mmCIF file of C-alpha atoms in Angstrom:
data_model
loop_
_atom_site.group_PDB
_atom_site.id
_atom_site.type_symbol
_atom_site.label_atom_id
_atom_site.label_comp_id
_atom_site.label_asym_id
_atom_site.label_seq_id
_atom_site.Cartn_x
_atom_site.Cartn_y
_atom_site.Cartn_z
ATOM 1 C CA MET A 1 -94.372 72.581 30.279
ATOM 2 C CA ARG A 2 -91.714 70.037 31.312
ATOM 3 C CA GLU A 3 -93.806 67.315 29.684
ATOM 4 C CA HIS A 4 -93.968 69.044 26.289
ATOM 5 C CA ALA A 5 -90.668 70.972 26.142
ATOM 6 C CA PRO A 6 -88.453 68.054 24.984
ATOM 7 C CA ALA A 7 -90.862 67.136 22.192
ATOM 8 C CA VAL A 8 -91.016 70.765 21.036
ATOM 9 C CA LEU A 9 -87.223 71.004 21.171
ATOM 10 C CA GLY A 10 -86.969 67.842 19.079
ATOM 11 C CA VAL A 11 -89.255 69.261 16.392
ATOM 12 C CA LEU A 12 -87.338 72.534 16.180
ATOM 13 C CA ALA A 13 -83.920 70.871 16.187
ATOM 14 C CA ARG A 14 -84.999 68.555 13.402
ATOM 15 C CA ARG A 15 -86.439 71.447 11.386
ATOM 16 C CA CYS A 16 -83.480 73.810 11.592
ATOM 17 C CA GLY A 17 -80.589 71.390 12.204
ATOM 18 C CA SER A 18 -79.166 73.403 15.102
ATOM 19 C CA PHE A 19 -79.696 71.991 18.579
ATOM 20 C CA ASP A 20 -78.331 75.026 20.434
ATOM 21 C CA ASP A 21 -80.423 77.559 18.471
ATOM 22 C CA ALA A 22 -83.526 75.412 18.954
ATOM 23 C CA GLU A 23 -82.870 75.046 22.687
ATOM 24 C CA ASP A 24 -82.562 78.821 23.084
ATOM 25 C CA ALA A 25 -85.871 79.313 21.272
ATOM 26 C CA VAL A 26 -87.653 76.740 23.453
ATOM 27 C CA GLN A 27 -86.342 78.457 26.587
ATOM 28 C CA GLU A 28 -87.750 81.745 25.281
ATOM 29 C CA ALA A 29 -91.096 80.041 24.651
ATOM 30 C CA LEU A 30 -91.138 78.576 28.166
ATOM 31 C CA LEU A 31 -90.489 82.058 29.544
ATOM 32 C CA ALA A 32 -93.366 83.406 27.483
ATOM 33 C CA ALA A 33 -95.610 80.598 28.774
ATOM 34 C CA HIS A 34 -94.792 81.532 32.370
ATOM 35 C CA LEU A 35 -95.842 85.107 31.583
ATOM 36 C CA HIS A 36 -98.952 84.461 29.494
ATOM 37 C CA TRP A 37 -100.513 81.142 30.487
ATOM 38 C CA PRO A 38 -103.415 81.432 32.940
ATOM 39 C CA VAL A 39 -102.535 80.765 36.577
ATOM 40 C CA ASP A 40 -105.317 78.197 36.969
ATOM 41 C CA GLY A 41 -104.869 76.242 33.753
ATOM 42 C CA VAL A 42 -103.133 75.716 30.399
ATOM 43 C CA PRO A 43 -104.100 76.413 26.768
ATOM 44 C CA ASP A 44 -106.202 73.822 24.960
ATOM 45 C CA ASN A 45 -103.141 72.713 22.983
ATOM 46 C CA PRO A 46 -100.080 73.467 25.167
ATOM 47 C CA ARG A 47 -97.666 71.595 22.893
ATOM 48 C CA GLY A 48 -98.928 73.527 19.868
ATOM 49 C CA TRP A 49 -98.692 76.826 21.766
ATOM 50 C CA LEU A 50 -95.098 76.141 22.770
ATOM 51 C CA LEU A 51 -94.143 74.947 19.287
ATOM 52 C CA GLN A 52 -95.674 77.953 17.570
ATOM 53 C CA THR A 53 -94.108 80.407 20.018
ATOM 54 C CA ALA A 54 -90.687 78.738 19.872
ATOM 55 C CA SER A 55 -90.850 78.694 16.060
ATOM 56 C CA ARG A 56 -91.520 82.421 16.020
ATOM 57 C CA LYS A 57 -88.657 83.049 18.443
ATOM 58 C CA LEU A 58 -86.329 81.006 16.270
ATOM 59 C CA ILE A 59 -87.477 82.778 13.118
ATOM 60 C CA ASP A 60 -86.799 86.132 14.781
ATOM 61 C CA ALA A 61 -83.330 84.977 15.803
ATOM 62 C CA ILE A 62 -82.565 83.707 12.314
ATOM 63 C CA ARG A 63 -83.793 86.922 10.725
ATOM 64 C CA GLY A 64 -81.505 88.895 12.983
ATOM 65 C CA GLU A 65 -78.375 86.785 12.534
ATOM 66 C CA GLN A 66 -78.399 84.895 9.216
ATOM 67 C CA ALA A 67 -77.837 86.018 5.640
ATOM 68 C CA ARG A 68 -80.985 86.638 3.549
ATOM 69 C CA ARG A 69 -80.832 83.453 1.478
ATOM 70 C CA ARG A 70 -80.117 81.226 4.497
ATOM 71 C CA ARG A 71 -82.813 83.041 6.429
ATOM 72 C CA GLU A 72 -85.515 82.570 3.808
ATOM 73 C CA GLU A 73 -84.594 78.921 3.385
ATOM 74 C CA LEU A 74 -84.975 78.189 7.082
ATOM 75 C CA VAL A 75 -88.107 80.314 7.505
ATOM 76 C CA SER A 76 -89.836 78.330 4.769
ATOM 77 C CA ARG A 77 -89.087 75.124 6.670
ATOM 78 C CA LEU A 78 -90.114 76.543 10.016
ATOM 79 C CA ASP A 79 -93.341 78.202 8.910
ATOM 80 C CA ARG A 80 -95.446 75.052 8.907
ATOM 81 C CA PRO A 81 -98.605 74.046 10.799
ATOM 82 C CA VAL A 82 -97.939 73.052 14.392
ATOM 83 C CA ASP A 83 -99.322 69.547 13.770
ATOM 84 C CA ALA A 84 -97.071 68.873 10.768
ATOM 85 C CA TYR A 85 -94.607 66.967 12.969
ATOM 86 C CA PRO A 86 -96.579 64.426 15.029
ATOM 87 C CA ALA A 87 -93.482 62.360 15.993
ATOM 88 C CA ASP A 88 -92.133 62.685 19.525
ATOM 89 C CA ASP A 89 -88.388 63.382 19.427
ATOM 90 C CA THR A 90 -87.928 63.404 23.203
ATOM 91 C CA LEU A 91 -85.549 60.443 23.069
ATOM 92 C CA ALA A 92 -83.416 62.160 20.444
ATOM 93 C CA VAL A 93 -83.278 65.292 22.616
ATOM 94 C CA LEU A 94 -82.191 63.285 25.654
ATOM 95 C CA MET A 95 -79.488 61.517 23.693
ATOM 96 C CA MET A 96 -78.246 64.798 22.215
ATOM 97 C CA CYS A 97 -77.914 66.186 25.751
ATOM 98 C CA CYS A 98 -75.828 63.116 26.651
ATOM 99 C CA HIS A 99 -73.631 63.206 23.557
ATOM 100 C CA PRO A 100 -70.369 61.310 24.236
ATOM 101 C CA ASP A 101 -68.319 64.340 23.174
ATOM 102 C CA LEU A 102 -69.532 66.193 26.284
ATOM 103 C CA PRO A 103 -68.020 65.661 29.749
ATOM 104 C CA PRO A 104 -70.385 64.063 32.317
ATOM 105 C CA SER A 105 -70.913 67.329 34.224
ATOM 106 C CA SER A 106 -72.080 69.047 31.029
ATOM 107 C CA GLN A 107 -74.284 66.103 30.073
ATOM 108 C CA VAL A 108 -76.057 66.333 33.430
ATOM 109 C CA ALA A 109 -76.470 70.108 33.244
ATOM 110 C CA LEU A 110 -77.763 70.133 29.663
ATOM 111 C CA THR A 111 -80.179 67.257 30.345
ATOM 112 C CA LEU A 112 -81.705 69.082 33.304
ATOM 113 C CA ARG A 113 -81.906 72.318 31.311
ATOM 114 C CA ALA A 114 -83.139 71.115 27.908
ATOM 115 C CA ALA A 115 -85.140 68.011 28.842
ATOM 116 C CA GLY A 116 -85.882 68.579 32.516
ATOM 117 C CA GLY A 117 -87.077 72.152 32.270
ATOM 118 C CA LEU A 118 -84.999 73.363 35.247
ATOM 119 C CA THR A 119 -83.622 76.879 35.104
ATOM 120 C CA THR A 120 -79.900 77.516 35.150
ATOM 121 C CA ALA A 121 -80.253 78.937 38.661
ATOM 122 C CA GLU A 122 -82.048 75.785 39.868
ATOM 123 C CA ILE A 123 -79.390 73.491 38.396
ATOM 124 C CA ALA A 124 -76.591 75.603 39.887
ATOM 125 C CA ALA A 125 -78.249 75.498 43.307
ATOM 126 C CA ALA A 126 -78.699 71.730 43.107
ATOM 127 C CA PHE A 127 -74.991 71.178 42.449
ATOM 128 C CA LEU A 128 -73.738 73.979 44.725
ATOM 129 C CA VAL A 129 -71.953 76.012 42.039
ATOM 130 C CA PRO A 130 -72.406 79.696 41.091
ATOM 131 C CA GLU A 131 -75.111 80.376 38.521
ATOM 132 C CA ALA A 132 -72.562 82.003 36.200
ATOM 133 C CA THR A 133 -70.428 78.857 36.278
ATOM 134 C CA MET A 134 -73.398 76.661 35.397
ATOM 135 C CA ALA A 135 -74.500 79.038 32.631
ATOM 136 C CA GLN A 136 -71.018 78.889 31.121
ATOM 137 C CA ARG A 137 -71.026 75.085 31.363
ATOM 138 C CA ILE A 138 -74.351 74.856 29.518
ATOM 139 C CA SER A 139 -73.271 77.402 26.898
ATOM 140 C CA ARG A 140 -70.046 75.530 26.179
ATOM 141 C CA ALA A 141 -71.966 72.256 25.887
ATOM 142 C CA LYS A 142 -74.336 73.712 23.307
ATOM 143 C CA GLN A 143 -71.448 75.211 21.348
ATOM 144 C CA LYS A 144 -69.724 71.841 21.266
ATOM 145 C CA LEU A 145 -72.880 70.265 19.841
ATOM 146 C CA ARG A 146 -73.064 72.756 16.975
ATOM 147 C CA GLY A 147 -73.009 70.874 13.707
ATOM 148 C CA ARG A 148 -73.608 67.457 15.275
ATOM 149 C CA PRO A 149 -76.393 65.546 13.461
ATOM 150 C CA PHE A 150 -79.668 65.497 15.386
ATOM 151 C CA GLY A 151 -81.385 62.159 15.847
ATOM 152 C CA PRO A 152 -81.676 59.165 18.169
ATOM 153 C CA SER A 153 -78.879 56.651 18.628
ATOM 154 C CA THR A 154 -79.055 52.944 19.339
ATOM 155 C CA ASP A 155 -76.638 53.276 22.276
ATOM 156 C CA LEU A 156 -78.303 54.571 25.442
ATOM 157 C CA THR A 157 -75.302 53.913 27.709
ATOM 158 C CA SER A 158 -74.419 57.577 28.291
ATOM 159 C CA LEU A 159 -78.053 58.586 28.727
ATOM 160 C CA ARG A 160 -78.711 55.902 31.349
ATOM 161 C CA ARG A 161 -75.554 56.887 33.221
ATOM 162 C CA VAL A 162 -76.539 60.563 33.273
ATOM 163 C CA LEU A 163 -80.069 59.844 34.500
ATOM 164 C CA TYR A 164 -78.682 57.627 37.249
ATOM 165 C CA LEU A 165 -76.190 60.337 38.255
ATOM 166 C CA ILE A 166 -79.049 62.831 38.520
ATOM 167 C CA PHE A 167 -81.124 60.375 40.558
ATOM 168 C CA ASN A 168 -78.284 59.603 42.946
ATOM 169 C CA GLU A 169 -77.516 63.264 43.548
ATOM 170 C CA GLY A 170 -81.167 63.740 44.460
ATOM 171 C CA TYR A 171 -81.436 60.602 46.607
ATOM 172 C CA ALA A 172 -78.122 60.941 48.468
ATOM 173 C CA VAL A 173 -76.868 64.515 48.175
ATOM 174 C CA SER A 174 -73.081 64.576 48.071
ATOM 175 C CA ALA A 175 -72.680 67.904 49.878
ATOM 176 C CA GLY A 176 -74.684 70.396 51.895
ATOM 177 C CA ARG A 177 -77.213 70.449 54.698
ATOM 178 C CA THR A 178 -79.852 68.082 53.337
ATOM 179 C CA LEU A 179 -79.784 64.373 52.595
ATOM 180 C CA HIS A 180 -82.280 64.504 49.706
ATOM 181 C CA ARG A 181 -83.093 66.788 46.799
ATOM 182 C CA VAL A 182 -86.429 65.304 45.855
ATOM 183 C CA GLU A 183 -86.815 67.474 42.754
ATOM 184 C CA LEU A 184 -83.698 65.914 41.178
ATOM 185 C CA SER A 185 -84.599 62.288 41.893
ATOM 186 C CA ALA A 186 -88.189 62.923 40.738
ATOM 187 C CA GLU A 187 -86.946 64.471 37.492
ATOM 188 C CA ALA A 188 -84.628 61.522 36.874
ATOM 189 C CA ILE A 189 -87.530 59.110 37.380
ATOM 190 C CA ARG A 190 -89.748 61.135 35.031
ATOM 191 C CA LEU A 191 -87.122 61.090 32.287
ATOM 192 C CA ALA A 192 -86.329 57.402 32.890
ATOM 193 C CA ARG A 193 -89.972 56.616 32.205
ATOM 194 C CA ARG A 194 -89.531 58.150 28.758
ATOM 195 C CA ILE A 195 -86.898 55.569 27.769
ATOM 196 C CA SER A 196 -88.041 52.541 29.791
ATOM 197 C CA HIS A 197 -89.712 50.995 26.737
ATOM 198 C CA VAL A 198 -86.532 50.963 24.636
ATOM 199 C CA ASP A 199 -84.737 47.934 26.106
ATOM 200 C CA ALA A 200 -84.379 45.776 29.207
ATOM 201 C CA GLU A 201 -81.550 47.825 30.715
ATOM 202 C CA SER A 202 -83.554 51.042 30.449
ATOM 203 C CA ALA A 203 -86.575 49.386 32.052
ATOM 204 C CA ALA A 204 -84.324 48.009 34.801
ATOM 205 C CA LEU A 205 -82.963 51.509 35.418
ATOM 206 C CA LEU A 206 -86.488 52.780 36.039
ATOM 207 C CA ALA A 207 -87.210 49.804 38.316
ATOM 208 C CA LEU A 208 -84.010 50.507 40.257
ATOM 209 C CA MET A 209 -84.936 54.157 40.746
ATOM 210 C CA LEU A 210 -88.459 53.312 41.909
ATOM 211 C CA LEU A 211 -87.313 50.613 44.336
ATOM 212 C CA THR A 212 -84.616 52.880 45.751
ATOM 213 C CA ASP A 213 -86.826 55.947 46.032
ATOM 214 C CA ALA A 214 -89.484 53.850 47.782
ATOM 215 C CA ARG A 215 -87.195 53.634 50.824
ATOM 216 C CA ARG A 216 -86.546 57.383 51.014
ATOM 217 C CA PRO A 217 -89.302 58.217 53.578
ATOM 218 C CA ALA A 218 -87.601 55.965 56.153
ATOM 219 C CA ARG A 219 -84.021 57.213 55.599
ATOM 220 C CA THR A 220 -84.284 60.276 57.843
ATOM 221 C CA SER A 221 -85.824 61.116 61.197
ATOM 222 C CA VAL A 222 -88.173 64.052 61.754
ATOM 223 C CA ASP A 223 -85.063 66.056 62.670
ATOM 224 C CA GLY A 224 -83.355 65.194 59.370
ATOM 225 C CA ASP A 225 -80.886 62.706 60.855
ATOM 226 C CA LEU A 226 -79.766 59.720 58.781
ATOM 227 C CA ILE A 227 -81.302 56.344 59.695
ATOM 228 C CA PRO A 228 -79.320 53.255 58.539
ATOM 229 C CA LEU A 229 -81.084 50.430 56.727
ATOM 230 C CA GLU A 230 -81.146 48.071 59.718
ATOM 231 C CA GLU A 231 -82.980 50.651 61.859
ATOM 232 C CA GLN A 232 -85.516 51.858 59.283
ATOM 233 C CA ASP A 233 -89.258 51.488 59.820
ATOM 234 C CA ARG A 234 -90.236 49.488 56.744
ATOM 235 C CA ALA A 235 -93.859 50.456 57.206
ATOM 236 C CA LEU A 236 -92.796 53.880 55.893
ATOM 237 C CA TRP A 237 -91.528 52.450 52.614
ATOM 238 C CA ASN A 238 -93.703 53.432 49.664
ATOM 239 C CA ARG A 239 -95.512 50.208 48.775
ATOM 240 C CA ASN A 240 -96.939 51.593 45.514
ATOM 241 C CA LEU A 241 -93.442 52.341 44.192
ATOM 242 C CA ILE A 242 -92.243 48.911 45.346
ATOM 243 C CA VAL A 243 -95.079 47.109 43.566
ATOM 244 C CA GLU A 244 -94.488 49.106 40.380
ATOM 245 C CA GLY A 245 -90.718 48.673 40.502
ATOM 246 C CA ILE A 246 -90.830 44.923 41.143
ATOM 247 C CA GLY A 247 -93.413 44.513 38.370
ATOM 248 C CA ILE A 248 -91.160 46.311 35.874
ATOM 249 C CA PHE A 249 -88.095 44.364 36.986
ATOM 250 C CA ASP A 250 -89.818 40.957 36.885
ATOM 251 C CA ALA A 251 -91.008 41.672 33.340
ATOM 252 C CA VAL A 252 -87.460 42.209 32.011
ATOM 253 C CA ALA A 253 -85.314 40.118 34.385
ATOM 254 C CA GLY A 254 -82.959 37.892 32.430
ATOM 255 C CA THR A 255 -83.984 39.273 29.034
ATOM 256 C CA GLY A 256 -81.338 40.459 26.612
ATOM 257 C CA THR A 257 -77.824 41.094 27.849
ATOM 258 C CA VAL A 258 -77.851 41.371 31.635
ATOM 259 C CA GLY A 259 -76.199 44.673 32.446
ATOM 260 C CA GLU A 260 -75.412 46.725 35.524
ATOM 261 C CA TYR A 261 -78.909 48.143 35.977
ATOM 262 C CA GLN A 262 -80.582 44.739 35.876
ATOM 263 C CA LEU A 263 -78.130 43.556 38.540
ATOM 264 C CA GLN A 264 -78.681 46.631 40.700
ATOM 265 C CA ALA A 265 -82.443 46.355 40.308
ATOM 266 C CA ALA A 266 -82.239 42.701 41.373
ATOM 267 C CA ILE A 267 -80.414 43.762 44.552
ATOM 268 C CA ALA A 268 -82.934 46.513 45.251
ATOM 269 C CA ALA A 269 -85.810 44.067 44.728
ATOM 270 C CA LEU A 270 -84.325 41.643 47.271
ATOM 271 C CA HIS A 271 -84.142 44.446 49.845
ATOM 272 C CA CYS A 272 -87.734 45.498 49.160
ATOM 273 C CA ARG A 273 -89.075 41.931 49.252
ATOM 274 C CA ALA A 274 -87.520 41.203 52.666
ATOM 275 C CA PRO A 275 -90.014 41.807 55.503
ATOM 276 C CA THR A 276 -87.162 42.599 57.918
ATOM 277 C CA PHE A 277 -83.483 43.464 57.801
ATOM 278 C CA GLU A 278 -82.582 40.114 59.373
ATOM 279 C CA THR A 279 -84.517 38.058 56.792
ATOM 280 C CA THR A 280 -82.814 39.743 53.832
ATOM 281 C CA ASP A 281 -81.217 37.239 51.444
ATOM 282 C CA TRP A 282 -77.661 38.451 52.057
ATOM 283 C CA PRO A 283 -75.894 35.527 50.314
ATOM 284 C CA GLN A 284 -77.833 36.264 47.127
ATOM 285 C CA ILE A 285 -77.115 39.995 47.422
ATOM 286 C CA ALA A 286 -73.403 39.276 47.939
ATOM 287 C CA ALA A 287 -73.383 37.069 44.829
ATOM 288 C CA LEU A 288 -75.116 39.770 42.762
ATOM 289 C CA TYR A 289 -72.622 42.383 43.952
ATOM 290 C CA GLY A 290 -69.847 40.020 42.874
ATOM 291 C CA LEU A 291 -71.305 39.881 39.362
ATOM 292 C CA LEU A 292 -71.829 43.642 39.358
ATOM 293 C CA ALA A 293 -68.220 44.256 40.383
ATOM 294 C CA ARG A 294 -67.033 42.177 37.421
ATOM 295 C CA VAL A 295 -69.338 44.029 35.033
ATOM 296 C CA THR A 296 -68.498 47.564 36.198
ATOM 297 C CA GLY A 297 -65.077 47.388 37.863
ATOM 298 C CA ASN A 298 -66.414 50.046 40.248
ATOM 299 C CA PRO A 299 -64.680 49.986 43.672
ATOM 300 C CA VAL A 300 -67.834 51.348 45.369
ATOM 301 C CA VAL A 301 -69.635 48.207 44.205
ATOM 302 C CA SER A 302 -66.881 46.135 45.799
ATOM 303 C CA LEU A 303 -67.386 48.149 48.984
ATOM 304 C CA ASN A 304 -71.082 47.253 49.002
ATOM 305 C CA ARG A 305 -70.192 43.639 48.314
ATOM 306 C CA ALA A 306 -67.992 43.595 51.421
ATOM 307 C CA VAL A 307 -70.968 44.724 53.521
ATOM 308 C CA ALA A 308 -73.176 41.993 52.066
ATOM 309 C CA VAL A 309 -70.470 39.358 52.608
ATOM 310 C CA ALA A 310 -70.113 40.529 56.213
ATOM 311 C CA MET A 311 -73.851 40.108 56.735
ATOM 312 C CA SER A 312 -73.686 36.634 55.212
ATOM 313 C CA ASP A 313 -70.367 35.247 56.488
ATOM 314 C CA GLY A 314 -69.386 37.532 59.369
ATOM 315 C CA PRO A 315 -67.493 40.840 59.740
ATOM 316 C CA ALA A 316 -64.051 39.256 59.405
ATOM 317 C CA ALA A 317 -64.915 38.044 55.892
ATOM 318 C CA GLY A 318 -66.121 41.532 54.955
ATOM 319 C CA LEU A 319 -63.015 43.232 56.359
ATOM 320 C CA ALA A 320 -60.767 40.892 54.369
ATOM 321 C CA LEU A 321 -62.388 42.120 51.144
ATOM 322 C CA LEU A 322 -61.651 45.743 52.045
ATOM 323 C CA ASP A 323 -57.878 45.257 52.081
ATOM 324 C CA ASP A 324 -57.663 45.579 48.299
ATOM 325 C CA LEU A 325 -59.749 48.783 48.129
ATOM 326 C CA GLY A 326 -57.463 51.153 50.017
ATOM 327 C CA ASP A 327 -55.675 52.494 46.932
ATOM 328 C CA GLN A 328 -58.817 52.707 44.810
ATOM 329 C CA LEU A 329 -60.871 54.550 47.425
ATOM 330 C CA ALA A 330 -58.122 56.542 49.142
ATOM 331 C CA GLY A 331 -59.695 59.545 50.858
ATOM 332 C CA ASN A 332 -63.253 58.311 50.306
ATOM 333 C CA HIS A 333 -65.214 58.615 53.542
ATOM 334 C CA ARG A 334 -67.359 55.580 52.693
ATOM 335 C CA LEU A 335 -64.386 53.218 52.996
ATOM 336 C CA ASP A 336 -63.688 54.398 56.553
ATOM 337 C CA ALA A 337 -67.406 54.282 57.379
ATOM 338 C CA VAL A 338 -67.744 50.664 56.213
ATOM 339 C CA ARG A 339 -64.567 49.633 58.020
ATOM 340 C CA ALA A 340 -65.891 51.284 61.180
ATOM 341 C CA HIS A 341 -69.216 49.464 60.873
ATOM 342 C CA LEU A 342 -67.552 46.066 60.403
ATOM 343 C CA HIS A 343 -65.101 46.634 63.276
ATOM 344 C CA GLU A 344 -68.085 47.563 65.450
ATOM 345 C CA GLN A 345 -69.789 44.299 64.460
ATOM 346 C CA ALA A 346 -66.564 42.415 65.197
ATOM 347 C CA GLY A 347 -66.474 43.763 68.770
ATOM 348 C CA ASP A 348 -63.679 46.322 68.337
ATOM 349 C CA PRO A 349 -65.314 49.598 69.484
ATOM 350 C CA SER A 350 -62.109 51.669 69.801
ATOM 351 C CA THR A 351 -61.054 51.040 66.195
ATOM 352 C CA ALA A 352 -64.640 51.565 65.032
ATOM 353 C CA ALA A 353 -64.872 54.924 66.848
ATOM 354 C CA ARG A 354 -61.604 56.119 65.312
ATOM 355 C CA LEU A 355 -62.731 55.170 61.813
ATOM 356 C CA TYR A 356 -66.195 56.718 62.260
ATOM 357 C CA ALA A 357 -64.511 59.981 63.264
ATOM 358 C CA ALA A 358 -62.178 59.818 60.256
ATOM 359 C CA ALA A 359 -65.147 59.239 57.929
ATOM 360 C CA ALA A 360 -67.043 62.157 59.499
ATOM 361 C CA ALA A 361 -64.106 64.470 58.841
ATOM 362 C CA ARG A 362 -64.020 63.533 55.155
ATOM 363 C CA THR A 363 -67.681 63.740 54.132
ATOM 364 C CA SER A 364 -69.169 66.934 52.677
ATOM 365 C CA SER A 365 -72.727 65.928 53.634
ATOM 366 C CA LEU A 366 -73.751 67.471 56.954
ATOM 367 C CA PRO A 367 -76.401 64.777 57.760
ATOM 368 C CA GLU A 368 -73.806 62.045 57.145
ATOM 369 C CA ARG A 369 -71.265 63.933 59.257
ATOM 370 C CA ARG A 370 -73.737 64.185 62.167
ATOM 371 C CA TYR A 371 -74.571 60.487 61.930
ATOM 372 C CA LEU A 372 -70.925 59.344 61.795
ATOM 373 C CA THR A 373 -69.920 61.690 64.626
ATOM 374 C CA MET A 374 -72.723 60.361 66.820
ATOM 375 C CA ARG A 375 -71.678 56.762 66.112
ATOM 376 C CA ALA A 376 -68.120 57.576 67.141
ATOM 377 C CA ALA A 377 -69.238 59.380 70.298
ATOM 378 C CA ARG A 378 -71.523 56.518 71.336
ATOM 379 C CA LEU A 379 -68.690 53.980 71.093
ATOM 380 C CA ARG A 380 -66.323 56.163 73.149
ATOM 381 C CA ARG A 381 -68.623 56.292 76.183
#
């Protein structure tokens, strides 16, 4: 159902010209599919079943709400054979969900609802907000899209950003008891595959997700504790994802305008190609982070660059780069965590312990808090 829902939504939105009405009808059809499809299989033509059911739901809604002339006009357009629209409008649906008029939080929510097939309750649970709040967010987003022309755009910037936000929230959960929400990162990867053919940056985004997700099995212990990169068992990394990700990246590397996702994918590929932590090409990673910082202006990128510089040129060089980030990352636990790590490498355990404790107090992720607290306690012995 998740595979076919965006295409069905695209057909309906194109037919009736109303994204929010079409999305409601598709949700009704998905509900009907849950109730009527056999437990051990699917209809012979699941896309046709969903399209026909959603069309009927939309016709019923129009008949109940629209004036007679408007109703008959739309019904005549909707009452067509299910195979009359062979084009796949999934990309247009994704881009509508990420319309620049919507705030990022609404873009993420609507993408997961309309294109990802997640229920409102599932999305609310993933982002730790009440279901009513998420429902209101989605409703407001659809209302804001009313009257906007439906169709694909040539600019995928917002869409790529939203998919990467969804992936990151699944790969490194920002709050709560778990470190991963696999269903979110998997959904981001699935949707990224749908746009990876469009341009080099979109392909690089998919490569980045695959290469990052490949390392997930080694990030936590059996007890759910965080394991840093230098201590991970690389035999647990998913080699199939690494091979696929590197293949995608190598095919597009250096083509077109080199953007942030090509640079990030290049960094991820260097990590995955290194047989050990010690043999990682840290000077090259530091240089790539330098380019990425200029492209994005993101202080978190500069934070990562400081770590790479420390690995290449020593902890003092990394600490020097952190001096300019205090104002930009004030209150961010990652700044204290990186400072603690570099002070530990520099042989200053008391300062490192204090900073680890400060970082632990600021993070909302319980696995990260446990890890940082244990690092502080170990240095105070």
